[in-house]
């Protein structure tokens, strides 16, 4: 597998940089230097936005069927190159080669879904007395998109697929901690899209990200990341009256009823919900509410399941939990674990795992705290393999606690009773409720959050509404009789 020594930005169909400044991509587990990327700034963003603006008129006029064909080519390329890209991501961000292929299946599905969805996404036409009323959907223009580091393949697809399908041009900034697979994809994007339609600019949030967010020629902003940065993006959009879509943080409740049929299956799925993506997921089920009637048995089995998770090298197919993306993230998670030791009961985990040959990696033991809902570990997004477990017996009190966080992105319910499932789903303040299978993302099913978890919905046909605007055309059959004459 080859990785380029230097990745400059993709601007107007070419890989070129204005600045000579670079930053390194390093192996998250070993600390090995992998490549350098251009530390893009205002000059690169200006050039990329200018290229996207110049390319927009022709791309907007490109028939939807042709735009769809190009998106399908992206999906096909990803399918053919999944194994290679999985290995790059495993090196770059510390996720496991066992888990990462699912990211690419999800991403491939997005390009194919929006290639199909754009063919039926339109306004409407009605006949009215003396003529017709037409509502026509049109693309917005240059879209600025900023994505995080945890699931780069998915995040790129969530942003590029609907924006390009709708006829917009794009300037995409990947996260500085996870740019390699995105820049590898950019090579292919440069081959199939007209110059300027897709521009990919690596760099830091405070420089490239800030320049993109504030650029006067950007017609829409789309961001996935922390709620704190999301507010900054929203403020920038409001100051220029451009639309903003945000997919932000989460602290999702996962609720277990005592009537479950297979306790081991539920233990397995709740373990997955809390630890997939090395726990670095905004939609992870990190607050587990278990009913009193089954709590002791459930906790014992859950503890055993957490202790049996294999922590190790991201490149080992047997590994189920790799390392956190960086030292910064490792120290953040460790600080939350220390806070949890002081305010909650540590059931298992909490330490750092030594993986021979991977000494630079922050491998954290899968961790469970017994806690109440008012502690930091139960309220704040940790972004690591740390689960808070809470007992419940009264349904109304449990629902109140489940909703008692600033977030509302995802949630889970486990029950064999349809009434329990539906009454819980109706009362949860979350954009996504998964019953009996956590992280059940389906192409076409809306994904997004309530409260501080964001604005707008992705993954679905309605996402195209966020990347278009409506024009009303009133067509009269003839000029009316004179009014003033």
Tab-separated table of C-alpha atoms in Angstrom:
chain	number	residue	atom	x	y	z
A	1	UNK	CA	0.000	0.000	0.000
A	2	UNK	CA	1.387	3.388	-1.014
A	3	UNK	CA	0.682	6.731	0.619
A	4	UNK	CA	1.890	9.960	-0.967
A	5	UNK	CA	4.603	11.861	0.867
A	6	UNK	CA	2.714	15.158	0.429
A	7	UNK	CA	-0.972	15.964	-0.049
A	8	UNK	CA	-1.662	19.498	-1.295
A	9	UNK	CA	-5.242	20.739	-1.662
A	10	UNK	CA	-7.435	19.904	-4.640
A	11	UNK	CA	-8.375	23.254	-6.191
A	12	UNK	CA	-9.986	23.638	-9.614
A	13	UNK	CA	-9.105	20.100	-10.630
A	14	UNK	CA	-5.421	20.360	-9.687
A	15	UNK	CA	-3.404	19.555	-6.595
A	16	UNK	CA	-1.549	22.724	-5.725
A	17	UNK	CA	-0.830	24.928	-2.743
A	18	UNK	CA	-0.013	28.562	-2.192
A	19	UNK	CA	1.697	28.072	1.144
A	20	UNK	CA	4.677	25.796	1.684
A	21	UNK	CA	3.647	25.171	5.289
A	22	UNK	CA	2.685	21.586	6.088
A	23	UNK	CA	1.569	19.429	9.001
A	24	UNK	CA	2.162	15.716	9.564
A	25	UNK	CA	-0.218	12.792	9.512
A	26	UNK	CA	0.974	10.223	12.028
A	27	UNK	CA	0.047	6.646	12.814
A	28	UNK	CA	-2.337	6.923	15.772
A	29	UNK	CA	-1.025	3.733	17.356
A	30	UNK	CA	2.717	3.869	16.709
A	31	UNK	CA	3.440	7.560	16.195
A	32	UNK	CA	5.081	6.772	12.845
A	33	UNK	CA	5.143	9.611	10.327
A	34	UNK	CA	2.795	8.729	7.455
A	35	UNK	CA	2.680	11.807	5.217
A	36	UNK	CA	2.571	15.591	5.156
A	37	UNK	CA	-0.416	17.734	4.224
A	38	UNK	CA	-0.585	21.352	3.219
A	39	UNK	CA	-1.539	23.570	6.135
A	40	UNK	CA	-3.957	25.519	3.984
A	41	UNK	CA	-5.070	28.988	4.958
A	42	UNK	CA	-6.855	32.012	3.567
A	43	UNK	CA	-5.085	31.897	0.190
A	44	UNK	CA	-6.050	28.284	-0.512
A	45	UNK	CA	-9.627	28.840	0.656
A	46	UNK	CA	-9.943	31.951	-1.525
A	47	UNK	CA	-8.679	30.021	-4.544
A	48	UNK	CA	-10.956	27.053	-3.854
A	49	UNK	CA	-14.053	29.197	-3.379
A	50	UNK	CA	-13.249	31.158	-6.530
A	51	UNK	CA	-12.915	27.900	-8.481
A	52	UNK	CA	-16.188	26.572	-7.078
A	53	UNK	CA	-17.965	29.836	-7.856
A	54	UNK	CA	-16.721	29.811	-11.455
A	55	UNK	CA	-17.754	26.155	-11.903
A	56	UNK	CA	-21.200	26.587	-10.374
A	57	UNK	CA	-23.239	27.898	-13.345
A	58	UNK	CA	-22.297	25.021	-15.643
A	59	UNK	CA	-22.639	22.393	-12.917
A	60	UNK	CA	-26.053	23.732	-11.865
A	61	UNK	CA	-27.209	23.401	-15.487
A	62	UNK	CA	-25.863	19.852	-15.778
A	63	UNK	CA	-28.842	17.473	-16.051
A	64	UNK	CA	-29.609	15.579	-12.866
A	65	UNK	CA	-29.149	12.259	-14.642
A	66	UNK	CA	-25.552	13.210	-15.507
A	67	UNK	CA	-24.794	14.339	-11.966
A	68	UNK	CA	-26.212	11.017	-10.767
A	69	UNK	CA	-23.954	9.051	-13.105
A	70	UNK	CA	-20.871	10.731	-11.664
A	71	UNK	CA	-21.967	10.002	-8.086
A	72	UNK	CA	-22.368	6.350	-9.047
A	73	UNK	CA	-18.790	6.380	-10.326
A	74	UNK	CA	-17.649	7.581	-6.896
A	75	UNK	CA	-19.545	4.719	-5.259
A	76	UNK	CA	-18.015	2.181	-7.634
A	77	UNK	CA	-14.500	3.480	-6.982
A	78	UNK	CA	-15.000	3.299	-3.220
A	79	UNK	CA	-16.264	-0.251	-3.536
A	80	UNK	CA	-13.205	-1.260	-5.559
A	81	UNK	CA	-10.774	0.454	-3.181
A	82	UNK	CA	-12.363	-0.280	0.201
A	83	UNK	CA	-9.617	-2.587	1.469
A	84	UNK	CA	-6.881	-0.056	0.757
A	85	UNK	CA	-8.811	2.877	2.239
A	86	UNK	CA	-9.693	0.863	5.344
A	87	UNK	CA	-6.009	0.264	6.003
A	88	UNK	CA	-5.228	3.966	5.523
A	89	UNK	CA	-7.921	4.934	8.029
A	90	UNK	CA	-6.727	2.306	10.511
A	91	UNK	CA	-3.250	3.813	10.400
A	92	UNK	CA	-4.451	7.411	10.445
A	93	UNK	CA	-7.106	7.359	13.167
A	94	UNK	CA	-6.612	4.094	15.093
A	95	UNK	CA	-9.916	2.419	14.239
A	96	UNK	CA	-9.932	-1.293	13.538
A	97	UNK	CA	-9.783	-3.040	10.185
A	98	UNK	CA	-12.617	-5.223	11.478
A	99	UNK	CA	-14.989	-2.285	11.902
A	100	UNK	CA	-14.011	0.184	9.183
A	101	UNK	CA	-15.461	-1.716	6.179
A	102	UNK	CA	-18.930	-0.886	7.498
A	103	UNK	CA	-18.063	2.819	7.163
A	104	UNK	CA	-17.387	2.310	3.486
A	105	UNK	CA	-20.572	0.312	2.957
A	106	UNK	CA	-22.468	3.213	4.523
A	107	UNK	CA	-20.621	5.759	2.390
A	108	UNK	CA	-21.165	3.816	-0.830
A	109	UNK	CA	-24.865	3.635	-0.028
A	110	UNK	CA	-25.049	7.403	0.347
A	111	UNK	CA	-23.641	8.152	-3.104
A	112	UNK	CA	-26.006	5.636	-4.680
A	113	UNK	CA	-28.996	6.812	-2.677
A	114	UNK	CA	-28.599	10.465	-3.640
A	115	UNK	CA	-27.884	9.531	-7.251
A	116	UNK	CA	-31.378	8.042	-7.242
A	117	UNK	CA	-33.075	10.594	-4.976
A	118	UNK	CA	-32.141	13.594	-7.118
A	119	UNK	CA	-34.085	12.117	-10.035
A	120	UNK	CA	-37.369	12.637	-8.179
A	121	UNK	CA	-36.498	15.737	-6.171
A	122	UNK	CA	-38.271	18.700	-7.686
A	123	UNK	CA	-40.795	21.401	-6.975
A	124	UNK	CA	-44.366	21.234	-8.157
A	125	UNK	CA	-46.635	22.588	-10.888
A	126	UNK	CA	-50.331	23.387	-10.434
A	127	UNK	CA	-52.840	24.822	-12.848
A	128	UNK	CA	-54.595	27.952	-11.634
A	129	UNK	CA	-57.290	30.063	-13.262
A	130	UNK	CA	-55.716	31.654	-16.313
A	131	UNK	CA	-52.304	29.960	-16.050
A	132	UNK	CA	-49.939	27.875	-13.970
A	133	UNK	CA	-48.134	28.099	-10.619
A	134	UNK	CA	-44.685	26.538	-10.582
A	135	UNK	CA	-42.306	25.931	-7.688
A	136	UNK	CA	-38.825	25.167	-8.955
A	137	UNK	CA	-35.934	23.874	-6.852
A	138	UNK	CA	-32.508	25.315	-7.589
A	139	UNK	CA	-29.059	24.756	-6.036
A	140	UNK	CA	-27.678	27.334	-3.639
A	141	UNK	CA	-24.186	27.864	-5.044
A	142	UNK	CA	-20.838	27.276	-3.336
A	143	UNK	CA	-21.206	25.090	-0.240
A	144	UNK	CA	-18.556	25.119	2.504
A	145	UNK	CA	-18.334	21.800	4.351
A	146	UNK	CA	-16.282	20.910	7.436
A	147	UNK	CA	-16.100	17.360	8.794
A	148	UNK	CA	-14.639	15.621	11.883
A	149	UNK	CA	-12.069	12.860	12.256
A	150	UNK	CA	-13.973	9.904	13.658
A	151	UNK	CA	-15.645	8.454	10.529
A	152	UNK	CA	-14.092	10.243	7.539
A	153	UNK	CA	-15.577	8.042	4.789
A	154	UNK	CA	-19.090	8.433	6.155
A	155	UNK	CA	-18.723	12.134	6.814
A	156	UNK	CA	-17.449	12.876	3.310
A	157	UNK	CA	-20.376	10.981	1.787
A	158	UNK	CA	-22.937	12.665	4.045
A	159	UNK	CA	-21.701	16.041	2.824
A	160	UNK	CA	-20.647	15.570	-0.803
A	161	UNK	CA	-23.393	13.276	-2.083
A	162	UNK	CA	-26.455	15.494	-1.476
A	163	UNK	CA	-24.667	18.765	-2.225
A	164	UNK	CA	-23.347	17.595	-5.591
A	165	UNK	CA	-26.546	15.768	-6.506
A	166	UNK	CA	-28.488	18.986	-5.990
A	167	UNK	CA	-26.179	20.925	-8.330
A	168	UNK	CA	-24.010	22.804	-5.853
A	169	UNK	CA	-20.249	23.097	-5.997
A	170	UNK	CA	-18.232	22.299	-2.886
A	171	UNK	CA	-15.231	23.317	-0.833
A	172	UNK	CA	-14.638	20.538	1.707
A	173	UNK	CA	-12.239	20.787	4.658
A	174	UNK	CA	-11.364	17.441	6.259
A	175	UNK	CA	-10.216	17.293	9.868
A	176	UNK	CA	-6.480	17.706	10.411
A	177	UNK	CA	-6.449	14.425	12.389
A	178	UNK	CA	-8.002	12.354	9.584
A	179	UNK	CA	-7.264	13.685	6.124
A	180	UNK	CA	-5.450	10.860	4.330
A	181	UNK	CA	-8.324	8.738	3.032
A	182	UNK	CA	-10.216	11.884	2.043
A	183	UNK	CA	-7.250	13.176	0.062
A	184	UNK	CA	-6.896	9.777	-1.606
A	185	UNK	CA	-10.564	10.026	-2.606
A	186	UNK	CA	-9.902	13.552	-3.857
A	187	UNK	CA	-7.569	12.119	-6.506
A	188	UNK	CA	-10.497	10.226	-7.968
A	189	UNK	CA	-12.911	13.142	-7.610
A	190	UNK	CA	-10.496	15.237	-9.693
A	191	UNK	CA	-10.696	12.652	-12.464
A	192	UNK	CA	-14.481	12.437	-12.802
A	193	UNK	CA	-15.907	15.854	-11.862
A	194	UNK	CA	-15.353	19.020	-13.905
A	195	UNK	CA	-12.651	21.317	-12.486
A	196	UNK	CA	-13.879	23.415	-9.581
A	197	UNK	CA	-16.969	21.334	-8.804
A	198	UNK	CA	-15.268	19.582	-5.870
A	199	UNK	CA	-12.402	21.231	-3.994
A	200	UNK	CA	-10.771	19.571	-0.971
A	201	UNK	CA	-8.626	21.755	1.266
A	202	UNK	CA	-6.754	20.212	4.237
A	203	UNK	CA	-5.812	22.431	7.140
A	204	UNK	CA	-6.645	23.479	10.675
A	205	UNK	CA	-9.969	24.695	11.952
A	206	UNK	CA	-8.689	28.022	13.220
A	207	UNK	CA	-7.171	28.889	9.821
A	208	UNK	CA	-8.697	27.028	6.852
A	209	UNK	CA	-11.953	26.311	8.673
A	210	UNK	CA	-12.373	29.887	9.861
A	211	UNK	CA	-11.577	31.270	6.405
A	212	UNK	CA	-14.134	28.974	4.774
A	213	UNK	CA	-16.801	29.762	7.350
A	214	UNK	CA	-16.402	33.521	6.903
A	215	UNK	CA	-16.001	33.609	3.114
A	216	UNK	CA	-18.540	35.988	1.510
A	217	UNK	CA	-18.979	33.814	-1.597
A	218	UNK	CA	-20.014	30.683	0.320
A	219	UNK	CA	-23.787	30.264	-0.018
A	220	UNK	CA	-24.267	27.509	2.576
A	221	UNK	CA	-22.329	26.016	5.484
A	222	UNK	CA	-22.506	22.379	6.583
A	223	UNK	CA	-20.643	21.185	9.664
A	224	UNK	CA	-20.303	18.023	11.728
A	225	UNK	CA	-18.439	18.226	15.011
A	226	UNK	CA	-18.723	19.564	18.537
A	227	UNK	CA	-21.620	21.697	19.737
A	228	UNK	CA	-19.175	24.416	20.771
A	229	UNK	CA	-17.766	24.813	17.257
A	230	UNK	CA	-21.236	24.356	15.791
A	231	UNK	CA	-22.390	27.508	17.558
A	232	UNK	CA	-19.486	29.412	16.007
A	233	UNK	CA	-20.452	28.133	12.542
A	234	UNK	CA	-24.098	29.026	13.150
A	235	UNK	CA	-23.141	32.539	14.235
A	236	UNK	CA	-21.024	33.004	11.111
A	237	UNK	CA	-23.914	31.859	8.931
A	238	UNK	CA	-26.361	34.133	10.711
A	239	UNK	CA	-24.082	37.136	10.260
A	240	UNK	CA	-24.264	36.664	6.464
A	241	UNK	CA	-27.800	35.221	6.325
A	242	UNK	CA	-26.693	31.962	4.706
A	243	UNK	CA	-28.274	28.612	5.631
A	244	UNK	CA	-26.399	26.356	8.038
A	245	UNK	CA	-26.847	22.651	8.753
A	246	UNK	CA	-25.210	21.145	11.827
A	247	UNK	CA	-24.740	17.602	13.109
A	248	UNK	CA	-23.288	17.962	16.582
A	249	UNK	CA	-22.714	16.088	19.821
A	250	UNK	CA	-24.689	13.510	21.728
A	251	UNK	CA	-25.087	11.742	25.052
A	252	UNK	CA	-27.583	9.141	24.014
A	253	UNK	CA	-29.820	7.113	26.338
A	254	UNK	CA	-30.144	3.379	25.756
A	255	UNK	CA	-33.094	1.882	27.652
A	256	UNK	CA	-33.545	-1.762	28.642
A	257	UNK	CA	-36.971	-3.043	29.736
A	258	UNK	CA	-37.286	-6.137	31.956
A	259	UNK	CA	-39.322	-8.015	29.324
A	260	UNK	CA	-36.429	-8.578	26.913
A	261	UNK	CA	-36.345	-12.112	25.483
A	262	UNK	CA	-32.585	-12.614	25.085
A	263	UNK	CA	-30.509	-10.862	27.737
A	264	UNK	CA	-27.178	-11.914	26.202
A	265	UNK	CA	-28.108	-10.477	22.814
A	266	UNK	CA	-29.079	-7.180	24.438
A	267	UNK	CA	-25.847	-7.137	26.459
A	268	UNK	CA	-23.911	-7.639	23.240
A	269	UNK	CA	-25.722	-4.851	21.391
A	270	UNK	CA	-25.486	-2.357	24.271
A	271	UNK	CA	-21.765	-3.139	24.513
A	272	UNK	CA	-21.405	-2.407	20.816
A	273	UNK	CA	-23.479	0.776	21.162
A	274	UNK	CA	-21.068	2.190	23.735
A	275	UNK	CA	-17.752	1.096	22.224
A	276	UNK	CA	-17.994	1.076	18.412
A	277	UNK	CA	-15.699	3.596	16.736
A	278	UNK	CA	-13.529	3.222	19.872
A	279	UNK	CA	-16.295	5.116	21.662
A	280	UNK	CA	-15.585	8.165	19.500
A	281	UNK	CA	-19.068	8.632	18.082
A	282	UNK	CA	-21.620	11.366	18.620
A	283	UNK	CA	-24.429	8.812	18.456
A	284	UNK	CA	-22.935	6.232	20.842
A	285	UNK	CA	-25.297	4.837	23.474
A	286	UNK	CA	-23.286	6.035	26.447
A	287	UNK	CA	-26.064	6.233	29.084
A	288	UNK	CA	-27.549	2.791	29.709
A	289	UNK	CA	-30.803	2.655	31.701
A	290	UNK	CA	-31.481	-0.879	32.985
A	291	UNK	CA	-34.623	-1.857	34.899
A	292	UNK	CA	-34.304	-2.896	38.534
A	293	UNK	CA	-35.814	-6.339	37.938
A	294	UNK	CA	-32.897	-7.464	35.747
A	295	UNK	CA	-30.199	-5.002	36.824
A	296	UNK	CA	-27.883	-7.287	38.898
A	297	UNK	CA	-27.818	-10.055	36.282
A	298	UNK	CA	-27.521	-7.586	33.408
A	299	UNK	CA	-24.643	-5.683	35.031
A	300	UNK	CA	-22.740	-8.904	35.717
A	301	UNK	CA	-23.049	-10.006	32.085
A	302	UNK	CA	-22.280	-6.522	30.775
A	303	UNK	CA	-19.145	-6.340	32.919
A	304	UNK	CA	-17.965	-9.659	31.550
A	305	UNK	CA	-18.675	-8.502	28.005
A	306	UNK	CA	-16.641	-5.315	28.493
A	307	UNK	CA	-13.760	-7.292	30.010
A	308	UNK	CA	-13.767	-9.683	27.062
A	309	UNK	CA	-13.418	-6.965	24.410
A	310	UNK	CA	-10.090	-7.467	22.669
A	311	UNK	CA	-8.051	-4.246	22.760
A	312	UNK	CA	-5.115	-4.189	20.387
A	313	UNK	CA	-3.506	-3.061	17.174
A	314	UNK	CA	-5.960	-1.471	14.732
A	315	UNK	CA	-4.410	-3.606	11.966
A	316	UNK	CA	-5.109	-6.920	13.724
A	317	UNK	CA	-8.363	-8.437	12.356
A	318	UNK	CA	-9.060	-9.930	15.796
A	319	UNK	CA	-9.009	-6.501	17.503
A	320	UNK	CA	-12.383	-5.070	18.460
A	321	UNK	CA	-11.201	-1.862	20.152
A	322	UNK	CA	-8.292	0.133	18.764
A	323	UNK	CA	-6.769	3.362	20.020
A	324	UNK	CA	-8.063	6.887	20.331
A	325	UNK	CA	-7.170	9.269	17.536
A	326	UNK	CA	-4.529	11.328	19.350
A	327	UNK	CA	-2.803	12.107	22.605
A	328	UNK	CA	-5.103	15.098	23.041
A	329	UNK	CA	-8.156	12.862	22.858
A	330	UNK	CA	-6.526	10.261	25.074
A	331	UNK	CA	-5.817	12.810	27.782
A	332	UNK	CA	-9.369	14.160	27.506
A	333	UNK	CA	-10.918	10.716	27.998
A	334	UNK	CA	-8.531	9.919	30.835
A	335	UNK	CA	-9.495	13.128	32.616
A	336	UNK	CA	-13.172	12.143	32.446
A	337	UNK	CA	-12.353	8.722	33.855
A	338	UNK	CA	-10.552	10.361	36.775
A	339	UNK	CA	-13.579	12.605	37.350
A	340	UNK	CA	-15.781	9.511	37.266
A	341	UNK	CA	-13.690	7.793	39.924
A	342	UNK	CA	-14.498	10.681	42.256
A	343	UNK	CA	-18.234	10.937	41.587
A	344	UNK	CA	-19.384	7.453	40.562
A	345	UNK	CA	-18.656	3.753	41.091
A	346	UNK	CA	-16.073	2.345	38.678
A	347	UNK	CA	-17.292	-1.143	37.750
A	348	UNK	CA	-14.584	-2.119	35.284
A	349	UNK	CA	-11.874	-0.617	33.119
A	350	UNK	CA	-10.534	2.872	33.524
A	351	UNK	CA	-6.919	2.181	32.676
A	352	UNK	CA	-4.635	2.539	29.691
A	353	UNK	CA	-3.693	-0.666	27.871
A	354	UNK	CA	-0.133	-1.400	26.786
A	355	UNK	CA	-0.135	-2.840	23.256
A	356	UNK	CA	3.402	-3.953	22.288
A	357	UNK	CA	4.685	-2.188	19.209
A	358	UNK	CA	2.014	0.494	19.556
A	359	UNK	CA	3.373	2.449	22.507
A	360	UNK	CA	2.304	5.848	21.142
A	361	UNK	CA	-1.354	4.841	20.987
A	362	UNK	CA	-3.934	5.745	23.600
A	363	UNK	CA	-5.593	2.375	24.153
A	364	UNK	CA	-8.243	2.766	26.859
A	365	UNK	CA	-9.870	-0.162	28.666
A	366	UNK	CA	-13.615	-0.401	28.017
A	367	UNK	CA	-15.001	1.345	31.078
A	368	UNK	CA	-18.288	1.175	33.012
A	369	UNK	CA	-19.422	3.537	35.751
A	370	UNK	CA	-22.475	2.978	37.956
A	371	UNK	CA	-23.776	6.466	38.407
A	372	UNK	CA	-26.671	8.849	38.785
A	373	UNK	CA	-27.765	11.099	35.945
A	374	UNK	CA	-26.338	14.302	37.436
A	375	UNK	CA	-22.633	13.394	37.254
A	376	UNK	CA	-20.200	14.673	34.620
A	377	UNK	CA	-19.679	11.208	33.179
A	378	UNK	CA	-23.444	10.905	32.668
A	379	UNK	CA	-23.991	14.421	31.331
A	380	UNK	CA	-21.000	15.352	29.175
A	381	UNK	CA	-19.847	13.874	25.884
A	382	UNK	CA	-16.629	11.954	26.587
A	383	UNK	CA	-15.891	10.525	23.119
A	384	UNK	CA	-14.209	7.387	24.379
A	385	UNK	CA	-15.203	3.822	25.404
A	386	UNK	CA	-16.846	4.936	28.647
A	387	UNK	CA	-20.390	3.867	29.599
A	388	UNK	CA	-22.591	5.180	32.402
A	389	UNK	CA	-25.138	2.649	33.665
A	390	UNK	CA	-28.202	3.784	35.620
A	391	UNK	CA	-30.949	1.792	37.369
A	392	UNK	CA	-34.612	2.574	36.808
A	393	UNK	CA	-37.969	1.311	38.017
A	394	UNK	CA	-40.457	4.123	37.369
A	395	UNK	CA	-41.115	4.779	33.689
A	396	UNK	CA	-41.888	8.499	33.946
A	397	UNK	CA	-38.818	9.184	36.079
A	398	UNK	CA	-36.627	7.235	33.676
A	399	UNK	CA	-37.936	9.180	30.671
A	400	UNK	CA	-37.337	12.457	32.489
A	401	UNK	CA	-33.732	11.458	33.183
A	402	UNK	CA	-33.197	10.108	29.669
A	403	UNK	CA	-34.166	13.513	28.293
A	404	UNK	CA	-32.276	15.457	30.966
A	405	UNK	CA	-29.166	16.280	28.911
A	406	UNK	CA	-28.381	19.109	26.512
A	407	UNK	CA	-28.272	16.707	23.567
A	408	UNK	CA	-30.870	14.798	21.586
A	409	UNK	CA	-29.181	12.941	18.747
A	410	UNK	CA	-29.897	9.228	19.195
A	411	UNK	CA	-31.462	6.728	21.585
A	412	UNK	CA	-32.174	3.043	21.946
A	413	UNK	CA	-34.947	0.882	23.384
A	414	UNK	CA	-34.891	-2.862	24.069
A	415	UNK	CA	-38.229	-4.552	24.716
A	416	UNK	CA	-40.433	-7.376	23.457
A	417	UNK	CA	-43.544	-5.243	24.014
A	418	UNK	CA	-44.680	-2.994	21.157
A	419	UNK	CA	-46.484	-0.634	23.527
A	420	UNK	CA	-43.291	-0.117	25.551
A	421	UNK	CA	-41.366	0.553	22.349
A	422	UNK	CA	-43.798	3.117	20.945
A	423	UNK	CA	-44.636	5.015	24.136
A	424	UNK	CA	-40.903	5.327	24.859
A	425	UNK	CA	-40.068	6.411	21.324
A	426	UNK	CA	-42.826	9.027	21.419
A	427	UNK	CA	-41.479	10.630	24.580
A	428	UNK	CA	-37.741	10.539	23.907
A	429	UNK	CA	-36.303	13.887	22.835
A	430	UNK	CA	-34.042	12.483	20.148
A	431	UNK	CA	-33.889	12.634	16.396
A	432	UNK	CA	-33.295	8.884	16.133
A	433	UNK	CA	-34.840	6.071	18.153
A	434	UNK	CA	-33.592	2.533	17.475
A	435	UNK	CA	-35.648	-0.328	18.852
A	436	UNK	CA	-33.868	-3.631	19.563
A	437	UNK	CA	-30.856	-2.755	17.391
A	438	UNK	CA	-28.619	0.189	18.160
A	439	UNK	CA	-26.996	2.168	15.290
A	440	UNK	CA	-29.492	0.967	12.700
A	441	UNK	CA	-28.743	3.560	10.000
A	442	UNK	CA	-30.666	3.030	6.774
A	443	UNK	CA	-30.204	5.025	3.571
A	444	UNK	CA	-33.213	7.306	3.233
A	445	UNK	CA	-34.081	7.368	6.942
A	446	UNK	CA	-33.556	10.874	8.409
A	447	UNK	CA	-30.553	11.343	10.686
A	448	UNK	CA	-30.094	14.387	12.889
A	449	UNK	CA	-30.667	15.724	16.357
A	450	UNK	CA	-32.839	17.692	18.731
A	451	UNK	CA	-31.621	20.428	21.092
A	452	UNK	CA	-27.835	20.966	21.058
A	453	UNK	CA	-27.309	18.000	18.737
A	454	UNK	CA	-27.801	20.073	15.636
A	455	UNK	CA	-29.963	21.553	12.894
A	456	UNK	CA	-31.277	19.710	9.849
A	457	UNK	CA	-31.391	16.088	8.737
A	458	UNK	CA	-28.934	14.031	6.705
A	459	UNK	CA	-29.009	10.647	4.914
A	460	UNK	CA	-32.545	11.172	3.547
A	461	UNK	CA	-34.314	12.681	0.555
A	462	UNK	CA	-35.225	15.704	2.670
A	463	UNK	CA	-31.499	16.460	2.919
A	464	UNK	CA	-31.745	17.732	-0.651
A	465	UNK	CA	-34.030	20.489	0.643
A	466	UNK	CA	-31.089	21.792	2.716
A	467	UNK	CA	-29.010	22.113	-0.449
A	468	UNK	CA	-31.629	23.786	-2.632
A	469	UNK	CA	-33.898	26.811	-2.592
A	470	UNK	CA	-37.386	27.272	-4.006
A	471	UNK	CA	-38.239	29.663	-6.784
A	472	UNK	CA	-41.893	30.494	-7.437
A	473	UNK	CA	-42.905	31.121	-11.064
A	474	UNK	CA	-46.439	32.340	-11.794
A	475	UNK	CA	-47.293	31.910	-15.459
A	476	UNK	CA	-50.369	33.632	-16.890
A	477	UNK	CA	-51.805	32.566	-20.246
A	478	UNK	CA	-52.115	36.157	-21.359
A	479	UNK	CA	-51.698	39.716	-20.189
A	480	UNK	CA	-54.783	40.740	-18.176
A	481	UNK	CA	-57.200	43.452	-19.204
A	482	UNK	CA	-55.968	46.987	-18.534
A	483	UNK	CA	-56.287	48.123	-14.954
A	484	UNK	CA	-55.277	51.795	-15.117
A	485	UNK	CA	-56.166	52.512	-18.731
